[in-house]
Structures are given as structure tokens and as C-alpha cells.
mmCIF file of C-alpha atoms in Angstrom:
data_model
loop_
_atom_site.group_PDB
_atom_site.id
_atom_site.type_symbol
_atom_site.label_atom_id
_atom_site.label_comp_id
_atom_site.label_asym_id
_atom_site.label_seq_id
_atom_site.Cartn_x
_atom_site.Cartn_y
_atom_site.Cartn_z
ATOM 1 C CA MET A 17 -122.214 7.958 84.014
ATOM 2 C CA PRO A 18 -123.740 10.365 81.454
ATOM 3 C CA GLY A 19 -121.241 12.585 79.683
ATOM 4 C CA TYR A 20 -118.131 10.951 81.194
ATOM 5 C CA GLU A 21 -115.436 9.839 78.740
ATOM 6 C CA GLY A 22 -112.476 9.260 81.012
ATOM 7 C CA THR A 23 -110.471 6.121 81.690
ATOM 8 C CA GLU A 24 -111.677 2.747 80.454
ATOM 9 C CA GLY A 25 -113.192 1.286 83.556
ATOM 10 C CA VAL A 26 -116.171 -0.390 85.195
ATOM 11 C CA TYR A 27 -118.445 0.616 88.048
ATOM 12 C CA PHE A 28 -121.625 -0.592 89.707
ATOM 13 C CA ALA A 29 -124.488 1.465 88.273
ATOM 14 C CA VAL A 30 -127.402 0.427 90.474
ATOM 15 C CA GLN A 31 -130.176 3.003 90.754
ATOM 16 C CA TYR A 32 -133.474 3.002 92.600
ATOM 17 C CA GLY A 33 -135.818 5.569 94.038
ATOM 18 C CA GLN A 34 -139.412 6.700 94.205
ATOM 19 C CA ALA A 35 -141.606 4.632 91.893
ATOM 20 C CA SER A 36 -143.809 7.650 91.190
ATOM 21 C CA LEU A 37 -140.874 9.608 89.737
ATOM 22 C CA SER A 38 -138.774 9.059 86.630
ATOM 23 C CA GLU A 39 -136.125 6.375 87.009
ATOM 24 C CA ASN A 40 -133.869 8.575 84.880
ATOM 25 C CA TYR A 41 -133.302 10.647 88.017
ATOM 26 C CA TRP A 42 -133.025 7.918 90.607
ATOM 27 C CA PRO A 43 -129.776 8.224 92.567
ATOM 28 C CA TYR A 44 -127.000 5.666 92.279
ATOM 29 C CA GLN A 45 -126.798 3.324 95.253
ATOM 30 C CA PRO A 46 -124.042 1.364 97.036
ATOM 31 C CA THR A 47 -126.479 -1.261 98.358
ATOM 32 C CA THR A 48 -129.579 -3.143 97.235
ATOM 33 C CA PRO A 49 -132.225 -4.833 99.418
ATOM 34 C CA VAL A 50 -133.299 -8.204 98.006
ATOM 35 C CA SER A 51 -136.337 -9.789 99.666
ATOM 36 C CA PHE A 52 -137.459 -13.277 98.721
ATOM 37 C CA VAL A 53 -141.053 -12.403 99.612
ATOM 38 C CA SER A 54 -141.153 -10.556 96.288
ATOM 39 C CA TYR A 55 -140.298 -13.714 94.343
ATOM 40 C CA GLY A 56 -142.153 -16.952 93.778
ATOM 41 C CA SER A 57 -139.051 -19.107 93.814
ATOM 42 C CA ASP A 58 -136.584 -20.520 96.320
ATOM 43 C CA GLU A 59 -133.673 -19.671 94.024
ATOM 44 C CA ILE A 60 -133.251 -16.517 91.988
ATOM 45 C CA THR A 61 -130.601 -15.032 89.744
ATOM 46 C CA TYR A 62 -130.363 -11.390 90.715
ATOM 47 C CA PRO A 63 -128.832 -9.091 88.064
ATOM 48 C CA VAL A 64 -126.498 -6.394 89.370
ATOM 49 C CA LYS A 65 -125.931 -3.623 86.848
ATOM 50 C CA VAL A 66 -122.409 -2.672 85.798
ATOM 51 C CA MET A 67 -121.529 0.105 83.357
ATOM 52 C CA ILE A 68 -118.320 1.233 81.691
ATOM 53 C CA THR A 69 -116.529 4.496 81.107
ATOM 54 C CA GLY A 70 -114.383 5.154 78.095
ATOM 55 C CA PRO A 71 -115.012 4.385 74.410
ATOM 56 C CA LEU A 72 -117.170 1.564 73.108
ATOM 57 C CA LYS A 73 -115.338 -1.337 71.459
ATOM 58 C CA ASP A 74 -116.535 -3.611 68.665
ATOM 59 C CA PHE A 75 -115.553 -6.787 70.528
ATOM 60 C CA ASP A 76 -116.557 -8.492 73.766
ATOM 61 C CA ARG A 77 -114.488 -7.649 76.830
ATOM 62 C CA PRO A 78 -114.447 -9.497 80.152
ATOM 63 C CA PHE A 79 -114.446 -7.755 83.511
ATOM 64 C CA ARG A 80 -113.736 -9.332 86.884
ATOM 65 C CA VAL A 81 -115.928 -9.467 89.956
ATOM 66 C CA GLU A 82 -115.477 -11.228 93.285
ATOM 67 C CA VAL A 83 -117.027 -11.505 96.729
ATOM 68 C CA ASN A 84 -115.882 -8.852 99.168
ATOM 69 C CA PRO A 85 -115.375 -10.757 102.445
ATOM 70 C CA ASP A 86 -115.272 -7.532 104.474
ATOM 71 C CA SER A 87 -118.947 -6.836 103.723
ATOM 72 C CA THR A 88 -120.283 -10.403 103.495
ATOM 73 C CA THR A 89 -122.143 -12.403 106.130
ATOM 74 C CA ALA A 90 -123.882 -14.737 103.659
ATOM 75 C CA THR A 91 -122.549 -18.290 103.431
ATOM 76 C CA LEU A 92 -121.336 -19.713 100.129
ATOM 77 C CA GLY A 93 -123.373 -22.752 99.106
ATOM 78 C CA VAL A 94 -126.111 -21.858 101.590
ATOM 79 C CA HIS A 95 -127.277 -18.353 100.735
ATOM 80 C CA TYR A 96 -125.568 -17.936 97.368
ATOM 81 C CA GLU A 97 -123.619 -19.779 94.707
ATOM 82 C CA ALA A 98 -120.120 -18.907 93.569
ATOM 83 C CA LEU A 99 -119.879 -15.862 91.326
ATOM 84 C CA PRO A 100 -118.504 -16.162 87.818
ATOM 85 C CA GLU A 101 -114.879 -15.043 87.847
ATOM 86 C CA GLU A 102 -115.495 -12.983 84.728
ATOM 87 C CA VAL A 103 -118.554 -11.369 83.173
ATOM 88 C CA ILE A 104 -118.695 -10.285 79.543
ATOM 89 C CA MET A 105 -119.254 -6.688 78.522
ATOM 90 C CA PRO A 106 -120.761 -7.200 75.052
ATOM 91 C CA ALA A 107 -119.348 -5.472 72.001
ATOM 92 C CA ASN A 108 -120.656 -1.919 71.501
ATOM 93 C CA SER A 109 -122.387 -1.961 74.880
ATOM 94 C CA LEU A 110 -122.152 0.253 77.933
ATOM 95 C CA VAL A 111 -124.000 -2.142 80.232
ATOM 96 C CA ALA A 112 -123.690 -5.693 81.545
ATOM 97 C CA TYR A 113 -125.164 -7.506 84.536
ATOM 98 C CA VAL A 114 -123.458 -9.668 87.132
ATOM 99 C CA PRO A 115 -125.698 -12.742 87.633
ATOM 100 C CA VAL A 116 -125.853 -13.388 91.374
ATOM 101 C CA LYS A 117 -127.514 -16.690 92.278
ATOM 102 C CA LEU A 118 -129.274 -16.434 95.639
ATOM 103 C CA LYS A 119 -130.983 -19.132 97.706
ATOM 104 C CA ARG A 120 -133.977 -18.847 100.028
ATOM 105 C CA THR A 121 -133.239 -20.443 103.396
ATOM 106 C CA ALA A 122 -135.275 -20.677 106.584
ATOM 107 C CA ASP A 123 -132.911 -18.447 108.555
ATOM 108 C CA LEU A 124 -133.623 -15.519 106.214
ATOM 109 C CA GLN A 125 -137.046 -15.221 107.846
ATOM 110 C CA GLU A 126 -135.261 -14.257 111.067
ATOM 111 C CA LYS A 127 -132.118 -12.449 109.947
ATOM 112 C CA GLU A 128 -130.729 -10.476 107.041
ATOM 113 C CA VAL A 129 -127.445 -11.490 105.416
ATOM 114 C CA LYS A 130 -125.100 -9.410 103.300
ATOM 115 C CA LEU A 131 -123.319 -10.342 100.100
ATOM 116 C CA GLY A 132 -120.627 -7.862 99.158
ATOM 117 C CA LEU A 133 -119.400 -7.626 95.571
ATOM 118 C CA ARG A 134 -116.330 -5.858 94.298
ATOM 119 C CA LEU A 135 -114.994 -5.228 90.826
ATOM 120 C CA VAL A 136 -111.358 -6.042 90.138
ATOM 121 C CA ALA A 137 -109.204 -4.305 87.530
ATOM 122 C CA ASN A 138 -107.932 -6.377 84.609
ATOM 123 C CA GLU A 139 -106.228 -5.760 81.256
ATOM 124 C CA TYR A 140 -109.446 -4.366 79.759
ATOM 125 C CA PHE A 141 -110.913 -2.281 82.553
ATOM 126 C CA GLY A 142 -109.741 -0.283 85.505
ATOM 127 C CA LEU A 143 -112.000 0.941 88.298
ATOM 128 C CA SER A 144 -113.888 4.033 87.193
ATOM 129 C CA PHE A 145 -115.132 5.566 90.433
ATOM 130 C CA PRO A 146 -113.523 4.333 93.658
ATOM 131 C CA GLU A 147 -114.679 7.701 95.018
ATOM 132 C CA TRP A 148 -118.193 8.331 93.764
ATOM 133 C CA ASP A 149 -119.952 11.620 94.439
ATOM 134 C CA ALA A 150 -123.724 11.860 94.102
ATOM 135 C CA ILE A 151 -124.817 13.481 90.839
ATOM 136 C CA PRO A 152 -126.755 16.741 91.285
ATOM 137 C CA GLY A 153 -130.353 16.335 90.178
ATOM 138 C CA TYR A 154 -130.402 12.565 90.712
ATOM 139 C CA GLU A 155 -132.299 12.896 93.953
ATOM 140 C CA SER A 156 -135.674 11.137 93.536
ATOM 141 C CA GLY A 157 -134.856 8.495 96.124
ATOM 142 C CA PRO A 158 -132.579 7.750 99.096
ATOM 143 C CA LEU A 159 -129.351 9.655 98.548
ATOM 144 C CA VAL A 160 -125.861 8.471 99.487
ATOM 145 C CA LYS A 161 -123.491 11.346 98.817
ATOM 146 C CA GLU A 162 -120.187 9.449 98.699
ATOM 147 C CA PHE A 163 -119.244 5.787 98.242
ATOM 148 C CA ASP A 164 -116.932 3.442 96.366
ATOM 149 C CA ALA A 165 -118.692 2.485 93.116
ATOM 150 C CA SER A 166 -116.357 -0.463 92.584
ATOM 151 C CA MET A 167 -118.246 -2.161 95.422
ATOM 152 C CA HIS A 168 -121.884 -3.089 95.923
ATOM 153 C CA THR A 169 -123.637 -4.958 98.727
ATOM 154 C CA LEU A 170 -126.835 -7.003 98.528
ATOM 155 C CA TYR A 171 -128.910 -7.195 101.723
ATOM 156 C CA VAL A 172 -130.791 -10.481 101.426
ATOM 157 C CA SER A 173 -133.798 -11.409 103.570
ATOM 158 C CA ASP A 174 -137.113 -13.227 103.580
ATOM 159 C CA PHE A 175 -138.939 -11.018 106.065
ATOM 160 C CA MET A 176 -142.681 -10.758 105.540
ATOM 161 C CA VAL A 177 -144.466 -7.849 107.166
ATOM 162 C CA GLN A 178 -148.142 -6.996 106.858
ATOM 163 C CA PRO A 179 -148.644 -5.640 103.331
ATOM 164 C CA VAL A 180 -150.270 -2.340 102.429
ATOM 165 C CA VAL A 181 -153.569 -4.037 101.612
ATOM 166 C CA TRP A 182 -154.685 -6.388 104.364
ATOM 167 C CA ARG A 183 -158.441 -6.576 104.878
ATOM 168 C CA GLY A 184 -158.529 -7.848 108.424
ATOM 169 C CA SER A 185 -158.374 -6.595 111.971
ATOM 170 C CA ILE A 186 -158.141 -7.635 115.609
ATOM 171 C CA GLN A 187 -160.992 -6.800 117.963
ATOM 172 C CA ASN A 188 -161.168 -6.633 121.761
ATOM 173 C CA GLY A 189 -159.827 -9.750 123.398
ATOM 174 C CA ASN A 190 -157.566 -10.472 120.400
ATOM 175 C CA ARG A 191 -160.460 -11.821 118.346
ATOM 176 C CA GLU A 192 -159.889 -11.968 114.598
ATOM 177 C CA SER A 193 -162.356 -10.105 112.397
ATOM 178 C CA GLY A 194 -162.818 -8.473 109.006
ATOM 179 C CA LEU A 195 -162.259 -10.457 105.822
ATOM 180 C CA TRP A 196 -158.904 -11.929 106.747
ATOM 181 C CA GLY A 197 -158.401 -11.414 110.467
ATOM 182 C CA ALA A 198 -154.871 -10.994 111.765
ATOM 183 C CA PHE A 199 -152.027 -11.005 109.284
ATOM 184 C CA THR A 200 -149.739 -14.031 109.395
ATOM 185 C CA ARG A 201 -147.155 -15.232 106.940
ATOM 186 C CA LYS A 202 -148.728 -18.685 106.962
ATOM 187 C CA LYS A 203 -152.110 -17.275 105.954
ATOM 188 C CA LEU A 204 -150.725 -15.203 103.102
ATOM 189 C CA GLU A 205 -148.690 -18.151 101.835
ATOM 190 C CA LEU A 206 -151.855 -20.279 101.841
ATOM 191 C CA MET A 207 -153.602 -17.572 99.816
ATOM 192 C CA ALA A 208 -150.714 -17.635 97.364
ATOM 193 C CA GLU A 209 -150.862 -21.417 97.103
ATOM 194 C CA LEU A 210 -154.624 -21.577 96.543
ATOM 195 C CA MET A 211 -155.066 -18.623 94.199
ATOM 196 C CA GLY A 212 -151.651 -17.972 92.683
ATOM 197 C CA VAL A 213 -151.294 -14.483 94.134
ATOM 198 C CA THR A 214 -147.969 -13.049 95.245
ATOM 199 C CA TYR A 215 -146.928 -10.788 98.094
ATOM 200 C CA ALA A 216 -146.600 -7.980 95.563
ATOM 201 C CA ASP A 217 -150.317 -8.285 94.729
ATOM 202 C CA PHE A 218 -151.114 -6.928 98.190
ATOM 203 C CA ALA A 219 -149.143 -3.733 97.595
ATOM 204 C CA SER A 220 -152.014 -1.563 96.340
ATOM 205 C CA GLU A 221 -155.756 -1.325 95.765
ATOM 206 C CA GLU A 222 -155.062 -1.597 92.041
ATOM 207 C CA THR A 223 -153.499 -5.045 92.360
ATOM 208 C CA MET A 224 -155.774 -6.224 95.187
ATOM 209 C CA PRO A 225 -159.198 -4.612 94.614
ATOM 210 C CA LEU A 226 -162.109 -5.476 96.873
ATOM 211 C CA VAL A 227 -163.711 -7.863 94.376
ATOM 212 C CA LYS A 228 -160.486 -9.875 94.166
ATOM 213 C CA SER A 229 -160.212 -9.819 97.953
ATOM 214 C CA MET A 230 -163.729 -11.246 98.266
ATOM 215 C CA LEU A 231 -162.954 -14.035 95.796
ATOM 216 C CA LEU A 232 -159.759 -14.837 97.664
ATOM 217 C CA THR A 233 -161.657 -14.940 100.954
ATOM 218 C CA ASN A 234 -164.233 -17.374 99.578
ATOM 219 C CA ILE A 235 -161.597 -19.738 98.190
ATOM 220 C CA VAL A 236 -159.561 -19.804 101.413
ATOM 221 C CA GLN A 237 -162.697 -20.102 103.525
ATOM 222 C CA GLU A 238 -163.912 -23.158 101.595
ATOM 223 C CA TYR A 239 -160.494 -24.778 101.939
ATOM 224 C CA LEU A 240 -160.297 -24.144 105.701
ATOM 225 C CA ILE A 241 -163.789 -25.558 106.269
ATOM 226 C CA GLU A 242 -162.975 -28.613 104.169
ATOM 227 C CA ARG A 243 -159.830 -29.272 106.206
ATOM 228 C CA TYR A 244 -161.702 -28.721 109.468
ATOM 229 C CA ASN A 245 -164.438 -31.175 108.489
ATOM 230 C CA ALA A 246 -161.775 -33.718 107.544
ATOM 231 C CA LYS A 247 -160.398 -33.408 111.111
ATOM 232 C CA ASP A 248 -157.167 -31.978 109.716
ATOM 233 C CA PRO A 249 -157.595 -28.278 110.502
ATOM 234 C CA VAL A 250 -155.139 -25.618 109.409
ATOM 235 C CA LEU A 251 -153.539 -24.104 112.497
ATOM 236 C CA GLU A 252 -151.535 -20.940 112.958
ATOM 237 C CA ASP A 253 -148.141 -21.119 114.642
ATOM 238 C CA ASP A 254 -149.716 -20.437 118.057
ATOM 239 C CA GLY A 255 -152.085 -23.390 117.611
ATOM 240 C CA ARG A 256 -155.283 -21.447 116.909
ATOM 241 C CA LEU A 257 -157.504 -22.250 113.959
ATOM 242 C CA MET A 258 -156.679 -20.201 110.887
ATOM 243 C CA TRP A 259 -159.494 -17.732 110.344
ATOM 244 C CA VAL A 260 -160.974 -15.798 107.406
ATOM 245 C CA GLY A 261 -164.366 -14.410 106.450
ATOM 246 C CA SER A 262 -167.317 -16.499 107.590
ATOM 247 C CA VAL A 263 -165.746 -19.711 108.822
ATOM 248 C CA PRO A 264 -167.998 -21.240 111.516
ATOM 249 C CA TRP A 265 -165.555 -20.710 114.372
ATOM 250 C CA THR A 266 -163.956 -17.875 116.294
ATOM 251 C CA SER A 267 -160.209 -17.507 116.666
ATOM 252 C CA TYR A 268 -158.366 -15.606 119.362
ATOM 253 C CA ILE A 269 -154.676 -14.824 119.004
ATOM 254 C CA GLY A 270 -152.648 -16.898 121.434
ATOM 255 C CA VAL A 271 -155.479 -19.306 122.270
ATOM 256 C CA PRO A 272 -154.783 -22.780 120.817
ATOM 257 C CA TYR A 273 -157.525 -24.863 119.271
ATOM 258 C CA VAL A 274 -158.667 -27.783 121.425
ATOM 259 C CA PRO A 275 -160.420 -30.529 119.414
ATOM 260 C CA GLY A 276 -163.855 -31.157 120.827
ATOM 261 C CA GLY A 277 -163.501 -28.173 123.120
#
């Protein structure tokens, strides 16, 4: 915390807020959403920021962290791996990161799980701010006025909703149209597989301009036609043919494909 020189202690110093505003004024947060759709891996190491109060020291110092069972619904060995019992605060540093190893599982597409962390006092560090009050001026994001900064909770999910840029639509009778038709997770994941794009690429016109969208459409379209001609068509979860661009078939949401029909 800027300007604070009190007891030697540790606290979670996680900040986030509006991307268009300076991160220097993002408020401190007691929770963090972690969505696997933003990552291209089934396992990630998520860094959770911890800072210290009190004077710097010219030697490494360990601090303790553990899972808080009262705020945890995630399952050890399924959704996350065991935390290190101690994390090192490097010499002459104010900042360290708790490495939290998270795992993508199928159930995260349907439900969110929580992983609560809590700092534990040891011979080197106490707990700086068990009663944290929001700092005036740090308001360029969601504001939580009071919380315990010795605790932090990760909300882990793998939900995929239609991104900001999705160049498709649904016409009368649930017919797919536009470049990409109806949004489905399966379709976006196929796009990612064929062209190396990520979910984050669909977040703005800057990262998914029209020319890139057209190229993506052509690549997916060629693949779908190739699979169809090989009598191994790509189907959506409701059984209909996956549809983009100018494939030589029409797809209606909820109407399964019938070979030879």
C-alpha cells in the first residue's frame, strides 16, 4: 500500500478495473475471476500478487499461504494442485506472487468453483490488513469498500459466451446466416484449432478485423466441406450440420442432419 510503513506484514494486493483507465488507480479486490476460455492450455499457473508492509530487507523471507476451506468449493487434485506451504519474498522486494496451479475440467463448462487463499502469519510477517478499507481515488473499476486483505478467492470457470465480435446471425425459422451463423462453443473451438486464434481475439474489431474474419470463414468452410464430402460431417451438439459462410447446405437450430435426407 503506497505510503504505509507500519508493521512487517503481508497482504493480497490484487487490482483490476477498467482497461481504458490507468491501472495505477484500479481498486484492490478480494476476488479474481479466472476463465479458462482466455487460455490456450488445460493447466495454468495463475499468479496471485502479494505485497508487504514494513521495511525492505536484504535477504529472502518466506511467507505462508494455505487454502481457506470456508471459501473453497474446488477439489484438490481435480481443479487445482496443492499450494506451496511457503512462498519467497525476494530480498529488497515489495512484491511476490503465489503460484496457483489450476486445471481445466469438463464440469467447469457448467459450474464455477471457488478456491479460497489465506495468508498465515509466521516469524517474518504478520497480517497487514485484516480490515482493508478502499483507498480514495482508486475507483476505476468495481469497488469493494471493506474486506480482509489476508484472504483472496479465485472464481474458476470455463464458461464460453458469445464474444463481442461474432459475425453471424439467426434468421426466421432459426436458420443460420451471416459469415458464421449461430455462435457455438464447438464452432469457435474449431476456428481456434484450424487457424490458431483464441477467444480473446474475438474481443474487438482491432483483434478480429473483417479481413481476418473472411479468411477464417474460408478456412473453416473448406474444412467443413471436405469433412462432408468424406461422409464424416462436423455436427453441432443438436445434430445439425455446422454452418459458416457459403457451405452448400442450410442449417436450422434444433433440426438434426439426416444423411441422404
